[in-house]
Coordinates of C-alpha atoms in Angstrom, one line a residue:
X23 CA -19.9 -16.0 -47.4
X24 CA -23.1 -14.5 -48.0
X25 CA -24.2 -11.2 -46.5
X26 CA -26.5 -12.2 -44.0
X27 CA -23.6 -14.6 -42.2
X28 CA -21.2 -11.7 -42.6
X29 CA -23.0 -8.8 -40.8
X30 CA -23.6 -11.6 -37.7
X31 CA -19.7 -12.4 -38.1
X32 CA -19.1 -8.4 -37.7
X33 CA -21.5 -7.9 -35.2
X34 CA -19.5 -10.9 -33.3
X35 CA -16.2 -9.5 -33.8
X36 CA -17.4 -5.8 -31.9
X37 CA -18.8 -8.1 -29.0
X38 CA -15.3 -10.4 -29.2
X39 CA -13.8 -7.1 -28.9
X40 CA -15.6 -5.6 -25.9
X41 CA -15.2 -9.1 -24.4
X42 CA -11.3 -9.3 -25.0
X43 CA -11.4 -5.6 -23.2
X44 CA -13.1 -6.9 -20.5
X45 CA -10.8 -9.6 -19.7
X46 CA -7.7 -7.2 -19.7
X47 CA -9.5 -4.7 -17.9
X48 CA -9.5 -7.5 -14.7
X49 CA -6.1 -8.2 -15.2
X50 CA -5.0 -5.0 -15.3
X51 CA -7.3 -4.1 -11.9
X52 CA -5.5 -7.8 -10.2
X53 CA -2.1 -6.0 -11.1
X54 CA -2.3 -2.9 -9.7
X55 CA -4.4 -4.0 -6.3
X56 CA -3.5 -5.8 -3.2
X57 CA -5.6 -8.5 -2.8
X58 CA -6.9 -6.6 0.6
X59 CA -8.2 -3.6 -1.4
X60 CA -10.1 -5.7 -4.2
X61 CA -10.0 -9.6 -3.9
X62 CA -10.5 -12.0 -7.1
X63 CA -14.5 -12.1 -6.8
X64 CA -14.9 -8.7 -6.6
X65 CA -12.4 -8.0 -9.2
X66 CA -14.4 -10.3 -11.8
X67 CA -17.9 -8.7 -11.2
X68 CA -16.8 -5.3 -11.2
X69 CA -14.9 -6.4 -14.7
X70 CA -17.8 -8.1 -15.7
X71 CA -20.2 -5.5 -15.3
X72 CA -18.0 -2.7 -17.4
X73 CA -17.8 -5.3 -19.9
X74 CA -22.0 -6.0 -19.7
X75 CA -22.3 -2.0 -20.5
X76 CA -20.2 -2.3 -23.6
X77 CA -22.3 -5.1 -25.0
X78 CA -25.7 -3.6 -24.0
X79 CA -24.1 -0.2 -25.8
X80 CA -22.9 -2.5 -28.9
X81 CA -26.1 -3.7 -29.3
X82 CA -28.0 -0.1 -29.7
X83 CA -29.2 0.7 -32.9
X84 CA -27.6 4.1 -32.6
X85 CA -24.2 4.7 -33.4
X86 CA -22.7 4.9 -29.5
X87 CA -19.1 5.5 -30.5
X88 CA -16.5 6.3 -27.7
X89 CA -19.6 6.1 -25.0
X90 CA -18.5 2.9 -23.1
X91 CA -15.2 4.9 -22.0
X92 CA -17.1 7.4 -20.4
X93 CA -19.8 5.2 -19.1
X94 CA -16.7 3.0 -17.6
X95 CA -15.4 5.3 -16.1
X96 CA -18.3 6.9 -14.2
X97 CA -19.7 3.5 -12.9
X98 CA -16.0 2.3 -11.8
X99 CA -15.6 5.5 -10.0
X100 CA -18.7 5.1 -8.4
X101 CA -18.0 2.0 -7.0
X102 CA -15.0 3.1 -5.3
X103 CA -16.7 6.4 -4.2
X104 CA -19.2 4.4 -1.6
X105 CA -16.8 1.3 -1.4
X106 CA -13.1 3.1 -0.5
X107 CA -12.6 6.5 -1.7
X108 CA -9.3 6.3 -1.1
X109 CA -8.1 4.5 -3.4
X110 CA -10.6 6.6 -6.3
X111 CA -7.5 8.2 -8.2
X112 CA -5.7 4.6 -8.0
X113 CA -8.7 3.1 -10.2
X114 CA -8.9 6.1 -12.6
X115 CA -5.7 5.9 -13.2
X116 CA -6.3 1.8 -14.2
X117 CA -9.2 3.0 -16.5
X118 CA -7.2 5.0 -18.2
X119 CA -3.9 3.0 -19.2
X120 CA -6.8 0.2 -20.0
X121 CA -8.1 2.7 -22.7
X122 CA -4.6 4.3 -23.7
X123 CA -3.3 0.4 -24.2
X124 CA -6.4 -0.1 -26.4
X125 CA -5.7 3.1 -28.5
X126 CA -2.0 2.4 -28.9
X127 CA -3.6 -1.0 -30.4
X128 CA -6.0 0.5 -32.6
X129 CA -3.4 3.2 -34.1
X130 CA -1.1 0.2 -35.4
X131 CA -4.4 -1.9 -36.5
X132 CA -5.6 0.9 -38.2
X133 CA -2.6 0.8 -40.4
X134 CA -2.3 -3.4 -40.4
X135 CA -6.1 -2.7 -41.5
X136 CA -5.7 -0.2 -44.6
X137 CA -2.4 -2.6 -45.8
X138 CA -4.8 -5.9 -45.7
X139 CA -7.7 -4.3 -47.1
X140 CA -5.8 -2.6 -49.9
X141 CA -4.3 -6.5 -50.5
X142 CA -7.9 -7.8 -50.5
X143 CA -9.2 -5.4 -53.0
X144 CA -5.8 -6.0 -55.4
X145 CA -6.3 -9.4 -55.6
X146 CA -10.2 -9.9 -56.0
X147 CA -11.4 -10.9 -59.0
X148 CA -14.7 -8.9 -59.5
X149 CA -15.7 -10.6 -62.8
X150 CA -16.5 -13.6 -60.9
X151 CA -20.3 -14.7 -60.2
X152 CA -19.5 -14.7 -56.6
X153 CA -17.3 -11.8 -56.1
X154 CA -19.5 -10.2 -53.8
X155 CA -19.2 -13.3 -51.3
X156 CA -15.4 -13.9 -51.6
X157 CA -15.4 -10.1 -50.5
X158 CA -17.2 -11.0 -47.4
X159 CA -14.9 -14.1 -46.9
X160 CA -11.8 -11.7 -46.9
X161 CA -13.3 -9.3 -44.4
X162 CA -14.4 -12.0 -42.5
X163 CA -10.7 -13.3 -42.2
X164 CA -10.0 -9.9 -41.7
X165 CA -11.8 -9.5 -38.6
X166 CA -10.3 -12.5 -37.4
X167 CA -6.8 -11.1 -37.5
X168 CA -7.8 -8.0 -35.4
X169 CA -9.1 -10.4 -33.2
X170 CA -5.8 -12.5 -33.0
X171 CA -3.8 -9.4 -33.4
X172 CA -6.1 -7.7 -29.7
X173 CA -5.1 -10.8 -27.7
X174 CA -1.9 -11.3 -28.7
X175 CA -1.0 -7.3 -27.8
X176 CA -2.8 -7.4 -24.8
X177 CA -1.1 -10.6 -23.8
X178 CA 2.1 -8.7 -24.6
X179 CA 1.2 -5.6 -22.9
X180 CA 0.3 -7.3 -19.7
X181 CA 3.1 -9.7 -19.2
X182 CA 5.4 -6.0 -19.7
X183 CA 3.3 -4.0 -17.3
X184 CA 3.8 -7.2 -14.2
X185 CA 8.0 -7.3 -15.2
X186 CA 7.8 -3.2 -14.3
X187 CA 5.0 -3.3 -11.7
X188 CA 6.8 -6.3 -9.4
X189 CA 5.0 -4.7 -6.3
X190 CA 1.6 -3.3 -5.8
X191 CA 1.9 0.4 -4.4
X192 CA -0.8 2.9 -3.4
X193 CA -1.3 6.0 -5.2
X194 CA -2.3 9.9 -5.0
X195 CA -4.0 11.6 -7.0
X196 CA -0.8 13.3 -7.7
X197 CA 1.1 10.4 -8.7
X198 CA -2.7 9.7 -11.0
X199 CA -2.5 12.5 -12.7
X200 CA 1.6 11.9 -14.0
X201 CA 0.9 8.6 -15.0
X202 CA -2.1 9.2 -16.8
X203 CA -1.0 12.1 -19.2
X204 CA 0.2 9.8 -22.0
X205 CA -3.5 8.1 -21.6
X206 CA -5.0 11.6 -22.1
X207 CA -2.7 12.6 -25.2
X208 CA -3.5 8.8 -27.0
X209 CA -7.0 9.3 -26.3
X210 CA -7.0 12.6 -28.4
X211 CA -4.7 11.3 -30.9
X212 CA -7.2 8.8 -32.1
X213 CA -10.3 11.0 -32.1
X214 CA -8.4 13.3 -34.3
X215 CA -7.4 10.5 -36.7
X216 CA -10.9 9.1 -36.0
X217 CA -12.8 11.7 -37.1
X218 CA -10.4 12.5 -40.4
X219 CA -10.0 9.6 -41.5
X220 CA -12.8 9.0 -44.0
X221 CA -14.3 12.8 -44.3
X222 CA -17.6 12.8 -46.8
X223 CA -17.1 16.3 -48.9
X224 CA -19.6 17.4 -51.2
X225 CA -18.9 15.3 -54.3
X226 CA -16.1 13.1 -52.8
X227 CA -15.0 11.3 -49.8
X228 CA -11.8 12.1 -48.8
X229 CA -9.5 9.2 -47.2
X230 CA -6.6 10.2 -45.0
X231 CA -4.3 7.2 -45.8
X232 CA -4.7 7.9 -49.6
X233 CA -4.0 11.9 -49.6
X234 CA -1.5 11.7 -46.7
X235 CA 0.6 8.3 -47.5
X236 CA 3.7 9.0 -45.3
X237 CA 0.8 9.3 -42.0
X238 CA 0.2 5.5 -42.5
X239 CA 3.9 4.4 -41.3
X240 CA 3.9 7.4 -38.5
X241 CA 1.3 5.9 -36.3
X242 CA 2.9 2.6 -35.6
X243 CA 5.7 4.5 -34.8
X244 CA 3.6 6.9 -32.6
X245 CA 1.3 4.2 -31.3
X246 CA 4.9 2.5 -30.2
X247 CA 6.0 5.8 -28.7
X248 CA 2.9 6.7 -26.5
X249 CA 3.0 2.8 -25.1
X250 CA 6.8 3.4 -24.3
X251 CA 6.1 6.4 -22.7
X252 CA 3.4 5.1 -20.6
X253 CA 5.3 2.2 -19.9
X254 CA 8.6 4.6 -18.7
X255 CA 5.9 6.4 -16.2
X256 CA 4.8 3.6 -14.5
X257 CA 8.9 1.9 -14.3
X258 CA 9.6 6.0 -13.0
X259 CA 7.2 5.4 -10.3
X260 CA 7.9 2.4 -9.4
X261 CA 11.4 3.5 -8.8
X262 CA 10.4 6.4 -6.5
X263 CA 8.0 4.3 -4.6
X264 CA 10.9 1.8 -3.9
X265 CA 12.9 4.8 -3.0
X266 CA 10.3 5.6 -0.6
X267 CA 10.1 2.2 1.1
X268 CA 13.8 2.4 1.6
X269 CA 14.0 5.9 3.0
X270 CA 10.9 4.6 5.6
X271 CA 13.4 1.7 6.0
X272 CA 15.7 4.1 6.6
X273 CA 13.7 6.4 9.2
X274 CA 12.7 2.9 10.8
X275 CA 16.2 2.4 11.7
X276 CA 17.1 6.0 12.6
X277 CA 14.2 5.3 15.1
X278 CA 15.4 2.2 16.9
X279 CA 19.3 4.6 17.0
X280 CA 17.3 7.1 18.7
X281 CA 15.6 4.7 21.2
X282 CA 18.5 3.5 21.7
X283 CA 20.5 6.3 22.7
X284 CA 17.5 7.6 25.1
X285 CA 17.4 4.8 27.3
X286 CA 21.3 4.9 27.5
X287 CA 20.5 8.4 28.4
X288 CA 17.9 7.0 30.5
X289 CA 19.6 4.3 32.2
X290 CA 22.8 6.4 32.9
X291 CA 20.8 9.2 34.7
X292 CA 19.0 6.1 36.6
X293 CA 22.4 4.6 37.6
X294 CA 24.0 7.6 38.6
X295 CA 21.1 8.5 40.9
X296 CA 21.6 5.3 42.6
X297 CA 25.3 5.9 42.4
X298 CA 24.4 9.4 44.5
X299 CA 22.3 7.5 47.0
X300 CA 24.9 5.0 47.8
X301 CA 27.7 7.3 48.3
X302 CA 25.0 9.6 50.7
X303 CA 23.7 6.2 52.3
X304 CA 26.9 6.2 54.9
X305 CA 26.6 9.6 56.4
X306 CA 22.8 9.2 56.5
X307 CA 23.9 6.2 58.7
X308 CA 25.8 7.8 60.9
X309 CA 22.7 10.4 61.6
X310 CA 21.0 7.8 62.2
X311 CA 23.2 5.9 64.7
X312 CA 23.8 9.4 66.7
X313 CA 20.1 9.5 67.0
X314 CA 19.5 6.2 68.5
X315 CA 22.6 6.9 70.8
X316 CA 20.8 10.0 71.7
X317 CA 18.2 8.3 72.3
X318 CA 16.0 10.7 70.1
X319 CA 13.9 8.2 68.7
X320 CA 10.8 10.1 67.5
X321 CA 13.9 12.2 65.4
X322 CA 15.2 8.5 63.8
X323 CA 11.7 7.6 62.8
X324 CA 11.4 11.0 61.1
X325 CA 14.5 10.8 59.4
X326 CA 13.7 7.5 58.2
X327 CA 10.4 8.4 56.6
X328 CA 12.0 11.3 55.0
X329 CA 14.9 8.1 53.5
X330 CA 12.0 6.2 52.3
X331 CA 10.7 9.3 50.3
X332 CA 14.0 9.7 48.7
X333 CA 14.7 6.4 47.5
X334 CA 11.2 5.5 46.3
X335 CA 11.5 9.4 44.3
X336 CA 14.5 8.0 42.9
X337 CA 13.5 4.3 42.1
X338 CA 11.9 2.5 39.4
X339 CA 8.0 1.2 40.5
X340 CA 8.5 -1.7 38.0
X341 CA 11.2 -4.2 37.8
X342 CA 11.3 -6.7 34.9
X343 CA 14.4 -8.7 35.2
X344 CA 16.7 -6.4 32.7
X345 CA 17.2 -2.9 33.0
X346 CA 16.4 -2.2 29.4
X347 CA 12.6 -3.1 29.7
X348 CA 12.8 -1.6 33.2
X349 CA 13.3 2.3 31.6
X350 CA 11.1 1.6 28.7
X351 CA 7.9 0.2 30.7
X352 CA 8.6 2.6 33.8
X353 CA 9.0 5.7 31.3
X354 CA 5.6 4.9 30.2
X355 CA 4.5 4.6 33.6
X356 CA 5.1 8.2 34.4
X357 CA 3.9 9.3 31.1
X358 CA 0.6 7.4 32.1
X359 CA 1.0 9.4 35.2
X360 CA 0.8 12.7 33.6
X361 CA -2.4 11.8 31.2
X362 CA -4.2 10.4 34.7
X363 CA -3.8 6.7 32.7
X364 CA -4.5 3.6 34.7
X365 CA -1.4 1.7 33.6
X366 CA -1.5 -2.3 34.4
X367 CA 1.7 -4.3 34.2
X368 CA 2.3 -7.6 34.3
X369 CA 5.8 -8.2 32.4
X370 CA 9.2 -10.0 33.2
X371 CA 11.5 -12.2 31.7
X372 CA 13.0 -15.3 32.7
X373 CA 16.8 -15.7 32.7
X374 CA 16.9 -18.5 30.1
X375 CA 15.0 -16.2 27.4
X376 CA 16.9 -15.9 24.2
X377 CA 15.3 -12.9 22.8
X378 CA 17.6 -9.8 22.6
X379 CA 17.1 -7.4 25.1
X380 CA 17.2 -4.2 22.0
X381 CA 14.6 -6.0 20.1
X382 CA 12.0 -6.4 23.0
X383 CA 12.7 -2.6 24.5
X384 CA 11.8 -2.0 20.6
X385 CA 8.9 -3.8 20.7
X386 CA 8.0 -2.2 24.3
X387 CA 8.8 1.2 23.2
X388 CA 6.7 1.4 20.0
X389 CA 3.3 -0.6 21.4
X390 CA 3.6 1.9 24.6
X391 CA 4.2 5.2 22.4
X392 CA 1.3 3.9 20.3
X393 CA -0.8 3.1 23.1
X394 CA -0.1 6.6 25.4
X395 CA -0.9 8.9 21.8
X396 CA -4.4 6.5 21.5
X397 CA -5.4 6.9 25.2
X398 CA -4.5 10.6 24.8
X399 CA -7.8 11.2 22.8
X400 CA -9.6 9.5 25.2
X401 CA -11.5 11.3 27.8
X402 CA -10.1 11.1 31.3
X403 CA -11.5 8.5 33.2
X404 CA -11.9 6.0 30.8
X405 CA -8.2 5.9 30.0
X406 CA -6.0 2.8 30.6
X407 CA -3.1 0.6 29.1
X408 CA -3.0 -2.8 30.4
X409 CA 0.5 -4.7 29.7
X410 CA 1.5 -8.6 30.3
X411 CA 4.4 -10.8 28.8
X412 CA 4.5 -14.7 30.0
X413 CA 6.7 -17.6 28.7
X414 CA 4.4 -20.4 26.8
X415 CA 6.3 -23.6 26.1
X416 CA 9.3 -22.3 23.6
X417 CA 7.3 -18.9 23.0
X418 CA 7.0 -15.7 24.5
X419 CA 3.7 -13.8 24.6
X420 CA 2.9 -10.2 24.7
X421 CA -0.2 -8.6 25.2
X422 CA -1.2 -4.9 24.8
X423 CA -4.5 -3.3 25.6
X424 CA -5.4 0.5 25.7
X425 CA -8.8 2.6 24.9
X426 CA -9.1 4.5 22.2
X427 CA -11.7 6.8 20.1
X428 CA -12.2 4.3 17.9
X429 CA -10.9 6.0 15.2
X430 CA -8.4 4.0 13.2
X431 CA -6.0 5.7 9.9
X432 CA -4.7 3.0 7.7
X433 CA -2.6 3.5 4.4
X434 CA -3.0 2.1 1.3
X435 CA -2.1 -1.4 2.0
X436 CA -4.6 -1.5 5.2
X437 CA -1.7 -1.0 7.6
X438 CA -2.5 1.4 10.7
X439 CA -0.8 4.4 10.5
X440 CA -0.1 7.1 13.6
X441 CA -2.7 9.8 13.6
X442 CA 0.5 12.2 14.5
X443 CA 0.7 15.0 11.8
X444 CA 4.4 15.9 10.5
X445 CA 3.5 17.5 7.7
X446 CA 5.0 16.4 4.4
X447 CA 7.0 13.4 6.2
X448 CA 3.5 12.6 7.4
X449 CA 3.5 9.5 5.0
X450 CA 6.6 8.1 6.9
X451 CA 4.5 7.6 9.7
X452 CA 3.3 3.7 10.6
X453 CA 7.3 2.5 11.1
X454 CA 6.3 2.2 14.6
X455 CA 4.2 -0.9 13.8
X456 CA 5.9 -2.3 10.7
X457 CA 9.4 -2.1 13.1
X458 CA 7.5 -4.7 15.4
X459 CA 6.4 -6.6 13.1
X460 CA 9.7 -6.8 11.3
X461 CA 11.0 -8.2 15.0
X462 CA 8.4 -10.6 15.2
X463 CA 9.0 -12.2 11.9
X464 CA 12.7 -12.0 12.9
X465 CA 11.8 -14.2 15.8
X466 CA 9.5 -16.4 13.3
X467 CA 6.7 -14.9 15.2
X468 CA 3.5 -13.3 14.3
X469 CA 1.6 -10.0 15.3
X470 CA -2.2 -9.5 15.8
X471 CA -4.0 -6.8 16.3
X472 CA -7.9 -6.3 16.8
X473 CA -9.8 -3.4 17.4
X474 CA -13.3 -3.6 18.5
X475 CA -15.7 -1.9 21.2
X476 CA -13.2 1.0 21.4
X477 CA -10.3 -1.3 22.5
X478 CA -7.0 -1.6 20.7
X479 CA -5.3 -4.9 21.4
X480 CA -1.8 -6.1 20.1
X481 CA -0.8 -9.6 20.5
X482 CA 2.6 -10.3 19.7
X483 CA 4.5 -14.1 20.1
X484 CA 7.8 -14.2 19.3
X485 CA 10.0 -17.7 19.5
X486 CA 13.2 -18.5 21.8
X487 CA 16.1 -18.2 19.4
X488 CA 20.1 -18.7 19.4
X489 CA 21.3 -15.1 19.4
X490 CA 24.2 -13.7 20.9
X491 CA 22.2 -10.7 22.2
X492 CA 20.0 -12.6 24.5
X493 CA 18.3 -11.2 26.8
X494 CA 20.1 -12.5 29.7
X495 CA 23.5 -12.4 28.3
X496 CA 22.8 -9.0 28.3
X497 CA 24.5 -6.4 30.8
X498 CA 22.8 -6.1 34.1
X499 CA 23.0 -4.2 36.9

């Protein structure tokens, strides 16, 4: 190979390189992010364009060294800044395993390099006319390696980093800063070695590998252990995120236990105010009667008016066809009451409904606490929550609509979250929602929600299944 064809052939293996880089860098990004937070198209151009810096950088006559990781890393970061700066210390955090798995590949080819090339230079014969050219062969091939030797690692390195990351997860910047330490330390490790490894003295060149021979087997075994250290990080935090989920899991059901014993509560204090009424209802007769014997008519009307009172005070202003759905809705009535809400209901169910009675005061329960904190931050006058469920064919619709600021807090997976501040459980917050949805998909139902012109609408259809808790098997009264 002459010399010509073997400085384009180097030149092609740095730009093979940045390439190969780019390509992992995208598959790395699809990994770590829902499709909601960064889909497929924006993925590749954002991948795309870091990988367009490092060739335009390649290509400089000046030595630019190291400059496409900082250059990388500004113009991701930048992206996310004005396009979701939420998720800013997720994509650092990518950025910097992509360049800590490139270093932990360039501390083992370093060594697979100085092995090869001391090989090349053993065996060539340099009395031969064309020494000079079978040199530039062997480098060539050598090159080639590397090149075989990136893919396959990064094929390797990817297929580990989907077995530990089986879920996508958000991630603070505390949670950024842990994982990312190993990425820090490799990065410094290989400037060190970088910048020792071939020193120019003043009448010598001094070469690492040659003066310090027991360094060349360390790497590997240091690359190995920064990429199972990084790798241990990322399975730790995995774990603690699934811990997470199943401790909001957890609170999720600790809710529903404490809606359920409320409107017990509820519906007890209900029953035993009818109870109360009843066993008064007979002597209240008997005034009665002695007034119209009396004749003291005007004192029978009176008495009457001041009945009606009573048992209206006492009463429900809603009645829904189970008594379940009757304390949930008529809670939220006098809760709507109190925040001088306009509250619209048009909700009952129909006796041959098969959907439990627990699940829809659930569903009830949430959409109204949702909807009475939303119209709470709405100024007076313009508040309202407006409520209907209907029977459709084999489905049952419900249908939600309340003001709001028009001010909406999602997480990381673009799930709305309560605005409700509970300090450090704050994160548990959203179970509300995800509980309904959980009954809806339970019910092979779906739930929509849209929020436009500051109105927040829920729709929610759920389908008519066998279940010993039906609705109207359950207890009435």
């Amino acid at each position: 190979m002459s010399e010509e064809l073997f400085l384009l052939f180097q030149d092609g293996y740095g730009y093979a390189m940045i390439i190969v880089r780019g390509i992992f860098l995208g598959l790395l990004i699809k990994t770590f992010f829902a499709q909601s937070v960064l889909d497929n198209k924006k993925n590749i151009i954002l991948s795309a364009v870091v990988t367009v810096e490092g060739v335009v950088l390649f290509s400089l006559p000046v030595s630019t060294r190291g400059v496409w990781t900082y250059i990388s890393l500004i113009t991701v970061l930048a992206v996310f800044f004005f396009y979701n700066r939420q998720y800013m210390p997720h994509i650092a955090f990518v950025l910097l395993l992509w360049t800590n798995v490139y270093y932990v590949w360039f501390l083992m080819n370093t060594v697979t390099n100085d092995i090869l090339g001391d090989l090349i230079i053993e065996t060539l014969d340099y009395s031969a006319e064309n020494a000079m050219e079978q040199m530039y062969g062997r480098m060539s091939i050598l090159f080639a390696i590397a090149i075989l030797f990136l893919c396959v690692y990064f094929m390797v390195s990817h297929f580990i980093i989907k077995v530990i990351c089986k879920k996508k997860y958000d991630m603070s910047l505390t949670e950024a800063l842990y994982l990312s330490v190993y990425s820090v330390i490799s990065y410094f490790i290989v400037y060190m070695i970088a910048e020792v490894m071939i020193v120019p003295l003043e009448n010598e060149v001094f070469v690492l590998f040659e003066e310090k021979k027991d360094i060349k087997w360390m790497l590997p075994v240091l690359a190995i252990l920064i990429f199972a250290g990084e790798m241990s990080a990322i399975a730790t935090w995995q774990r603690y995120r699934r811990l997470k989920e199943e401790e909001l899991i957890l609170q999720e059901q600790l809710h529903e236990q404490e809606f359920i014993k409320k409107k017990i509560e509820y519906t007890e204090k209900y029953h035993d105010q009818i109870r109360t009424l009843r066993h008064d209802m007979a002597g209240k007769f008997m005034i009665i009667k002695s007034f119209l014997e009396a004749g003291r008519l005007e004192d029978a009307k009176q008495f009457l008016g001041e009945m009606d009172i009573e048992l209206n005070s006492g009463g429900f202003k809603y009645s829904t066809g189970n008594p379940v759905t009757d304390v949930v809705i008529n809670e939220a009535t006098a809760s709507c009451e109190k925040l001088d809400c306009r509250f619209d209901c048009d909700f009952s169910f129909p006796d041959d409904n098969e959907i439990s009675a627990l699940d829809m005061g659930i569903i009830l329960n949430n959409l109204l606490d949702n909807a009475l904190e939303a119209v709470s931050e709405v100024r007076v006058g313009n508040r309202y929550i407006k409520l209907t469920g209907r029977v459709k064919d084999n489905f049952y619709l419900i249908n939600i609509e309340n003001a709001y600021d028009g001010i909406v807090k999602r997480d990381s997976e673009n799930s709305i979250v309560s605005r409700k501040k509970l300090g450090a459980e704050d994160e548990l917050h959203g179970i509300g929602l995800k509980s309904v949805q959980n009954i809806a998909e339970k019910y092979l139902g779906a739930v929509e929600i849209k929020t436009e012109n500051n109105v927040f609408e829920v729709k929610i259809m759920l389908q008519n299944t066998d279940n010993n808790y039906s609705l109207h098997k359950y207890v009435r009264s």
